[in-house]
XYZ file of C-alpha atoms in Angstrom:
427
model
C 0.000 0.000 0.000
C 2.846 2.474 0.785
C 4.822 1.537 -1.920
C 1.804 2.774 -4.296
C 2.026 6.224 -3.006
C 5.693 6.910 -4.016
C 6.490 8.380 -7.150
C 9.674 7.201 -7.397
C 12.021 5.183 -5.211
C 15.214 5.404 -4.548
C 16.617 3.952 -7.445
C 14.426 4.265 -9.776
C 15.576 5.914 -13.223
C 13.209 8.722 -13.719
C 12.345 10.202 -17.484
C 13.888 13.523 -18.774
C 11.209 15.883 -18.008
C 11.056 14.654 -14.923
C 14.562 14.460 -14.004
C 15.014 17.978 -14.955
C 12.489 19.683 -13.020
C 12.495 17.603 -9.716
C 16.554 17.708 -9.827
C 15.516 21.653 -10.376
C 13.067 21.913 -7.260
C 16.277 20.280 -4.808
C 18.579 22.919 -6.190
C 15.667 25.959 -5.491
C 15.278 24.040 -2.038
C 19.389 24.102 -1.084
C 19.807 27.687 -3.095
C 18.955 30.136 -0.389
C 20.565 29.190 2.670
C 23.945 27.581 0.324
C 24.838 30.925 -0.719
C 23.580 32.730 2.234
C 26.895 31.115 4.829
C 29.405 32.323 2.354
C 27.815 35.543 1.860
C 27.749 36.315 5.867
C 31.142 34.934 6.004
C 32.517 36.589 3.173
C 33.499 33.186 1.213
C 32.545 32.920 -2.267
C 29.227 31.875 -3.001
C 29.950 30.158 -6.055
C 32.384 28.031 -4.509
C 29.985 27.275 -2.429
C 27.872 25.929 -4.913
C 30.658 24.198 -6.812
C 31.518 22.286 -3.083
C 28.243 21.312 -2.267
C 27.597 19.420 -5.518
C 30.675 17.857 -5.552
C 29.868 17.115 -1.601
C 26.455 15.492 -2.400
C 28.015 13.403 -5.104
C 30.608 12.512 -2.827
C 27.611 11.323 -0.303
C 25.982 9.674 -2.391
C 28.696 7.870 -3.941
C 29.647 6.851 0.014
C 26.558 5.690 0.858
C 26.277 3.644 -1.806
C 23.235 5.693 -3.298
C 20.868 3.999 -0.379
C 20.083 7.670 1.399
C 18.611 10.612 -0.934
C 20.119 13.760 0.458
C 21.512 16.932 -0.420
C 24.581 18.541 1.299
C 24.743 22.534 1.575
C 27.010 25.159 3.418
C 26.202 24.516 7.326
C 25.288 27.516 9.396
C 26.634 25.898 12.965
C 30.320 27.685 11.881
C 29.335 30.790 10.796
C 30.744 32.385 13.942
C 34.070 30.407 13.901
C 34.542 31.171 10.478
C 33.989 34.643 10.843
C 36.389 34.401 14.232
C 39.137 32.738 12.020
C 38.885 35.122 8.866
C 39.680 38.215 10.739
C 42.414 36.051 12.701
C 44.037 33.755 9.759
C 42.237 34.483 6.644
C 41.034 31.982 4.050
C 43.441 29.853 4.867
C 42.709 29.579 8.539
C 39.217 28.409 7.336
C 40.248 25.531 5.347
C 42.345 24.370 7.528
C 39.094 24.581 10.078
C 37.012 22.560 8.023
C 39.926 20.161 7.157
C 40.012 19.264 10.644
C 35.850 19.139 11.335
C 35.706 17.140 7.893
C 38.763 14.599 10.104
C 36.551 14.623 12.915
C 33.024 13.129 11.340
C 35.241 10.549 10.072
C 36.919 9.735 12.982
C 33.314 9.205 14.859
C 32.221 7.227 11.990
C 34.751 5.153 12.490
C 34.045 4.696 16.373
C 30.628 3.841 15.458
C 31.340 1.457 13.205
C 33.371 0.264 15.945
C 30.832 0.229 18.551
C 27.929 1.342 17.766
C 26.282 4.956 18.594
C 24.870 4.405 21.619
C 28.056 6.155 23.571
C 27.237 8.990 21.299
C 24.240 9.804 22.191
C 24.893 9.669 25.346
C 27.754 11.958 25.127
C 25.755 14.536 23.597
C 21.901 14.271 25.218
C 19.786 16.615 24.509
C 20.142 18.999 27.795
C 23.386 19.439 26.258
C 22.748 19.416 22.544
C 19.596 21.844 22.628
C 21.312 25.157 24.281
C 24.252 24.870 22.322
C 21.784 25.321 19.295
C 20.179 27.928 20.573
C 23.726 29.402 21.188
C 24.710 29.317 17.744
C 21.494 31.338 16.872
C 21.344 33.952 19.704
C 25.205 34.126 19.219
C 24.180 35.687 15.498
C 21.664 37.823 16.167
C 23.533 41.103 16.838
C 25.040 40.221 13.017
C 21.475 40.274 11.766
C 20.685 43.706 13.117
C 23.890 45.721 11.736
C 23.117 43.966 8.580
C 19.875 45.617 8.321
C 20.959 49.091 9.829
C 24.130 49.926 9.384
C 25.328 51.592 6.076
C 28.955 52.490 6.154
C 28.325 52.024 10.206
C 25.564 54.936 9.951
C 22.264 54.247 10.227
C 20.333 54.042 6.783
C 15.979 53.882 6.546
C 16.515 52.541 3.284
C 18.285 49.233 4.987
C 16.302 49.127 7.529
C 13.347 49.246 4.954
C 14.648 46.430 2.376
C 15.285 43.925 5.690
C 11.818 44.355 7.075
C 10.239 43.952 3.157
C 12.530 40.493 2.922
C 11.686 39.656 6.598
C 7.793 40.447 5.318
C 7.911 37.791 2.676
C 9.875 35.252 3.785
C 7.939 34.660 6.532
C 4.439 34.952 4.646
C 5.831 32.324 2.404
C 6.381 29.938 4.744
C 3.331 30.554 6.937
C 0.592 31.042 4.369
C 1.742 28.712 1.178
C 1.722 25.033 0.840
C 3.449 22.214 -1.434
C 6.558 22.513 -2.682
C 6.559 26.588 -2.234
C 6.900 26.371 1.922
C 9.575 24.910 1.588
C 11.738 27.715 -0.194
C 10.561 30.713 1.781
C 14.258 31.663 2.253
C 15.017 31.597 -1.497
C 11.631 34.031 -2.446
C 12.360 36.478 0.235
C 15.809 36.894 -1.007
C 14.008 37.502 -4.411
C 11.803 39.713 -3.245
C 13.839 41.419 -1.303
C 16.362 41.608 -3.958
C 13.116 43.447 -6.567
C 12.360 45.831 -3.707
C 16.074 46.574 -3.285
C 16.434 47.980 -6.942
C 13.887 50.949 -6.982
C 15.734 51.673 -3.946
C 19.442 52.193 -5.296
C 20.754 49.406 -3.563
C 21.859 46.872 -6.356
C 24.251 47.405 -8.632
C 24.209 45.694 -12.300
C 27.306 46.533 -13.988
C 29.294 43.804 -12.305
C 26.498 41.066 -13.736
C 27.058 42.796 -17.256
C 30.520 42.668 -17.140
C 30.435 39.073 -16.275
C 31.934 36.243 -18.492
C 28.723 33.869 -18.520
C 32.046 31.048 -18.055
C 34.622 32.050 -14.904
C 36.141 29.965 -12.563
C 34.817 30.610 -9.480
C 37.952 31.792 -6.375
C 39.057 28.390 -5.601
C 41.417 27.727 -2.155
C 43.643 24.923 -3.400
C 45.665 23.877 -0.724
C 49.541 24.162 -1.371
C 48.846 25.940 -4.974
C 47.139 28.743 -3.828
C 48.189 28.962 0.312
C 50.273 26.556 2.412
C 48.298 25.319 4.796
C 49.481 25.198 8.726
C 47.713 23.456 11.464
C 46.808 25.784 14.876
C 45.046 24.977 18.396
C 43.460 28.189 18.094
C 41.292 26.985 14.916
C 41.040 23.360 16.621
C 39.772 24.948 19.361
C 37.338 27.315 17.275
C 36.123 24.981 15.050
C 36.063 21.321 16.694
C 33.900 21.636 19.485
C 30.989 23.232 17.226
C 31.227 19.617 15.115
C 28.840 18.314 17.728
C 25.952 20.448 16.883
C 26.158 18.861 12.903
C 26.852 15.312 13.874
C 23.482 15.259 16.297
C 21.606 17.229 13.025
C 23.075 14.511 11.153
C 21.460 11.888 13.060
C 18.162 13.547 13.430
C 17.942 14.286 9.427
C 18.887 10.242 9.252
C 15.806 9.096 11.361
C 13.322 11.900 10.092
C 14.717 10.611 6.248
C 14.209 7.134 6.985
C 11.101 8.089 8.428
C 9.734 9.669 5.191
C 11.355 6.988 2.840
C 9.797 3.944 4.883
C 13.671 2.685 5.225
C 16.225 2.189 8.103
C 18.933 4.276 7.144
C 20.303 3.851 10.933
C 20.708 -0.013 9.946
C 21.369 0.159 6.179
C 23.677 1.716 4.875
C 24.302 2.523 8.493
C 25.352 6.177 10.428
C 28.858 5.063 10.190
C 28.677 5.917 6.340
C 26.535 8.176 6.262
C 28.666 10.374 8.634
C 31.846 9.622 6.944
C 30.209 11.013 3.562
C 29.174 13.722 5.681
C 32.877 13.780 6.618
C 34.506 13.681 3.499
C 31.670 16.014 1.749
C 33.355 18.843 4.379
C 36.826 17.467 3.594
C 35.972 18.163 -0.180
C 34.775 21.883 0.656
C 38.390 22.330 2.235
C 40.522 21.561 -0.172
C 38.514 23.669 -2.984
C 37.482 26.626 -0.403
C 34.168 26.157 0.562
C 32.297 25.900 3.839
C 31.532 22.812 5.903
C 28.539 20.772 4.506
C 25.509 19.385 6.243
C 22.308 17.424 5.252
C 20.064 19.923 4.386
C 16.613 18.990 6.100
C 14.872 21.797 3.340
C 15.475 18.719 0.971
C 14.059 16.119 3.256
C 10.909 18.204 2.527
C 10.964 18.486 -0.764
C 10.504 14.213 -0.366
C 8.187 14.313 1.691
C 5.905 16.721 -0.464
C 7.008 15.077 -3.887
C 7.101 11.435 -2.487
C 9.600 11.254 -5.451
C 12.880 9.684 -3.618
C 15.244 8.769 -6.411
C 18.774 9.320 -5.863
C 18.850 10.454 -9.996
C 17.139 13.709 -8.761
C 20.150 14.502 -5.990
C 22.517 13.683 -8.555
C 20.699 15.831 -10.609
C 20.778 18.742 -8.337
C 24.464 18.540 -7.747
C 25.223 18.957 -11.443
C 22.894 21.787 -11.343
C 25.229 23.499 -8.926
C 27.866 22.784 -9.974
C 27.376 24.190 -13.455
C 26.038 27.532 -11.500
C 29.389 28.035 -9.746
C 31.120 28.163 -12.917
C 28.540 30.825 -14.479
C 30.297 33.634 -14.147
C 26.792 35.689 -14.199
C 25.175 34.083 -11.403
C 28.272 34.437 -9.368
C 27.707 38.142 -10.030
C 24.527 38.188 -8.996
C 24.295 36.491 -5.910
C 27.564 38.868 -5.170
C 24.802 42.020 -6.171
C 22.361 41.216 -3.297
C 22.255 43.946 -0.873
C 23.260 43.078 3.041
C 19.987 44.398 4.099
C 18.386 41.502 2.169
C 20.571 38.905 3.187
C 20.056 40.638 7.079
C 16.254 40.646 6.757
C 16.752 36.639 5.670
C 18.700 36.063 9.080
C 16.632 37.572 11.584
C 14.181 34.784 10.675
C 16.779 32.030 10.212
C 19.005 32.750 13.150
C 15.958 33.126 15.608
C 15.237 29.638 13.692
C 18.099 28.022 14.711
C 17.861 29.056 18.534
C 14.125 27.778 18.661
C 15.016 24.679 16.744
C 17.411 23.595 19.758
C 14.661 24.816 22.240
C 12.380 22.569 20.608
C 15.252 19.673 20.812
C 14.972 20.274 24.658
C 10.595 20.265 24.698
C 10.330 17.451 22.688
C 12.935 15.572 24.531
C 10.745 16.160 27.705
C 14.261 17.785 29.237
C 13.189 18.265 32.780
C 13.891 21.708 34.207
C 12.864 20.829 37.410
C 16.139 19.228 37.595
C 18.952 21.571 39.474
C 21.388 19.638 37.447
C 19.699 20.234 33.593
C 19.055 23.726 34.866
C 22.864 24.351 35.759
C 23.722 22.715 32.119
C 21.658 24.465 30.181
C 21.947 27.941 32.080
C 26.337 27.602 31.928
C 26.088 26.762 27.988
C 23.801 29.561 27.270
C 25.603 32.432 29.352
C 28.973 31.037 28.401
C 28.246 31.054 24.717
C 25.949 34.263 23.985
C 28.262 36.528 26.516
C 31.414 35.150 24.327
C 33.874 34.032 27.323
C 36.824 33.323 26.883
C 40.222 31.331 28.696
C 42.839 32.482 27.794
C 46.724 30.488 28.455
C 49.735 32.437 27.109
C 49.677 33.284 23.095
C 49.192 30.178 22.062
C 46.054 29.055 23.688
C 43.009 29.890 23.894
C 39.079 28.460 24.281
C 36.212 31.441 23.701
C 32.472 31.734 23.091
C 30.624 28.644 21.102
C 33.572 26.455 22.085
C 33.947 26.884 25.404
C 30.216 26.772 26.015
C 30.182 23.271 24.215
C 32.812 21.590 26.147
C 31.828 23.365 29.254
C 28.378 21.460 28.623
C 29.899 18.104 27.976
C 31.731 18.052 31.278
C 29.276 19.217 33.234
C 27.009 16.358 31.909
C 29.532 13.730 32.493
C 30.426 14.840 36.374
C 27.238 16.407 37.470
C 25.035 13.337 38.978
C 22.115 12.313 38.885
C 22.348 11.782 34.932
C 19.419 10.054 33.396
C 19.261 6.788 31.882
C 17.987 6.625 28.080
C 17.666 2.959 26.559
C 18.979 4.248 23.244
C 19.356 0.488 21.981
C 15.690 0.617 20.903
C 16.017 4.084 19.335
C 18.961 3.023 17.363
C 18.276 -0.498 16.976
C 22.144 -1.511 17.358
């Protein structure tokens, strides 16, 4: 009966027409928020777009084309990356996402090992949850000077274009259905981008003067910078890996969910976290941001019921042949900050409520001195941006601290609760 429902399975080989406009909907889906971490991080966009096809391809290829995903730019390091650009440049940020790409496959190869019960346990949700909310509330000041600051003065017009973006992005996704819900980031950057123009804000002679063929700013290790590895991006970028490795795992068991398949069992989280791994590892060596699952694409399945892998391939190609479009590198380089601030009120507040609904549906008990102390430590630690600080060499601020501060505290505090996460997991 369920089986009669689906449009197309995983494998199956759909027609042209098909292909080409369901591959399209995926790349609409991943579009927005791709190009959005490079643009608040100053990265090239179209790298961006180049790394994340050649990420999902790399997935896919890993997982042995058993788990329909697409990979995009993950917002979890925006503030490290930011932290490292003004510290080591570009290079600093590779060598970031080198090491976080090192680190996915280093778990995946524990849980092949053993399992990922130890895990989950590692990182429950009391601890998981405010160090989401963290990375959100962490942003937010970003947002703002985005949408009022011109030149550091204070401009209407900015202020004007990040409401009108704000406006539509979030009447898109409360007020539409179907496949159009699920790009509300992508149309308010549109919008916002049309409003901007009346207003004086974009500038077309760049897109004119574009080639429609350029190779987008590629970081190639050892051709264009030596890399060289420091505890101050270690320390900057490592401890924020937990946050995408528990997203990971939820996107697996919502996926399987929608897919009527046990991804957790076949091909297993061991792969799909080392494709995960090596997607990220890709995006270093060619410039690009760290990759994640992108749950936007989960719901393009679940509206389209159409699961074939073709499609994901399809959508990689897509973007990859964008980043090397010289004109669309242009244009996504013309959007005004304003738009692109309006856009992150909505998703940074998104990403704080997302890891307070982690902790509600996880029935986290707040009664509890002990998950109160957690989850009040991680939040003041991260959002207030402390910092320890030993000699030149060392040093363990903001996101990071909060993260490993949360760990410990989980591990010594008693009283921890007992989950039976063999059932969950099925191990």
């Amino acid at each position: 009966m369920e089986n009669k429902s689906i449009v197309l399975n995983i494998h199956d080989k759909p027609k042209f027409l098909q292909w080409f406009t369901l591959s399209f909907q995926h790349l609409f889906a991943m579009f927005g928020s791709t190009v959005l971490v490079p643009t608040l991080t100053g990265m090239d966009p179209a790298v961006a777009l180049v790394s994340s096809g050649l990420a999902t391809l790399a997935f896919i290829a890993i997982t042995q084309g058993k788990v329909p995903s697409y990979l995009g730019s993950s917002f979890a390091f925006i503030s490290p990356i930011i932290a490292i650009k003004a510290a080591s440049g570009a290079e600093g940020i590779m060598v970031g996402s080198f090491i976080v790409g090192c680190i996915y496959a280093l778990i995946a190869l524990i849980i092949n090992r053993t399992g990922v019960s130890w895990l989950m346990k590692l990182l429950p949700p009391i601890v998981v949850g405010p160090i989401i909310m963290v990375i959100g509330l962490s942003l937010s000041s970003t947002a703002i000077d985005m949408i009022t600051n011109n030149s550091g003065s204070y401009d209407i017009k900015f202020v004007a274009v990040g409401l009108i973006s704000l406006i539509i992005t979030i009447i898109i996704a409360i007020f539409t259905k179907g496949f159009i819900s699920v790009i509300p980031v992508l149309i308010g950057i549109v919008g916002g981008y049309l409003f901007s123009i009346p207003m004086g804000l974009v500038d077309f002679e760049p897109i004119k003067n574009a080639a429609w063929f350029q190779i987008p700013n590629f970081e190639i290790p050892f051709y264009t910078f030596t890399p060289h590895f420091s505890w101050s991006i270690f320390l900057l970028m490592a401890p924020v890996a937990i946050v995408p490795i528990a997203e990971h795992i939820g996107h697996q068991l919502v996926l399987g969910k929608v897919i009527n398949k046990d991804l957790v069992k076949d091909p297993g989280l061991d792969k799909s976290l080392f494709g995960d791994g090596m997607a990220t590892i890709i995006a270093s060596v060619i410039g690009g941001p760290p990759n994640t699952t992108y749950g936007e694409n989960i719901g393009v399945l679940a509206i389209t019921r159409a699961y074939s892998i073709y499609l994901f391939i399809g959508a990689a190609i897509f973007a990859i042949g964008f980043g090397f479009c010289g004109k669309i590198a242009a244009l996504l380089k013309s959007i005004p900050v304003p738009v692109m601030g309006g856009i992150s009120i909505l998703l940074f507040g998104i990403i704080a409520s997302s890891g307070l609904r982690m902790v509600v549906d996880s029935k986290v008990n707040f009664a509890s001195k002990r998950n109160l102390i957690i989850s009040s430590v991680i939040l003041v630690l991260g959002i207030g941006g402390a910092s320890i600080h030993l000699g030149n060499s060392f040093s363990l601020e903001g996101m990071a601290l909060a993260s490993l501060t949360g760990v410990m505290l989980n591990q010594i505090l008693p009283g921890k609760e007992v989950v039976n996460f063999d059932s969950m997991f099925k191990e």
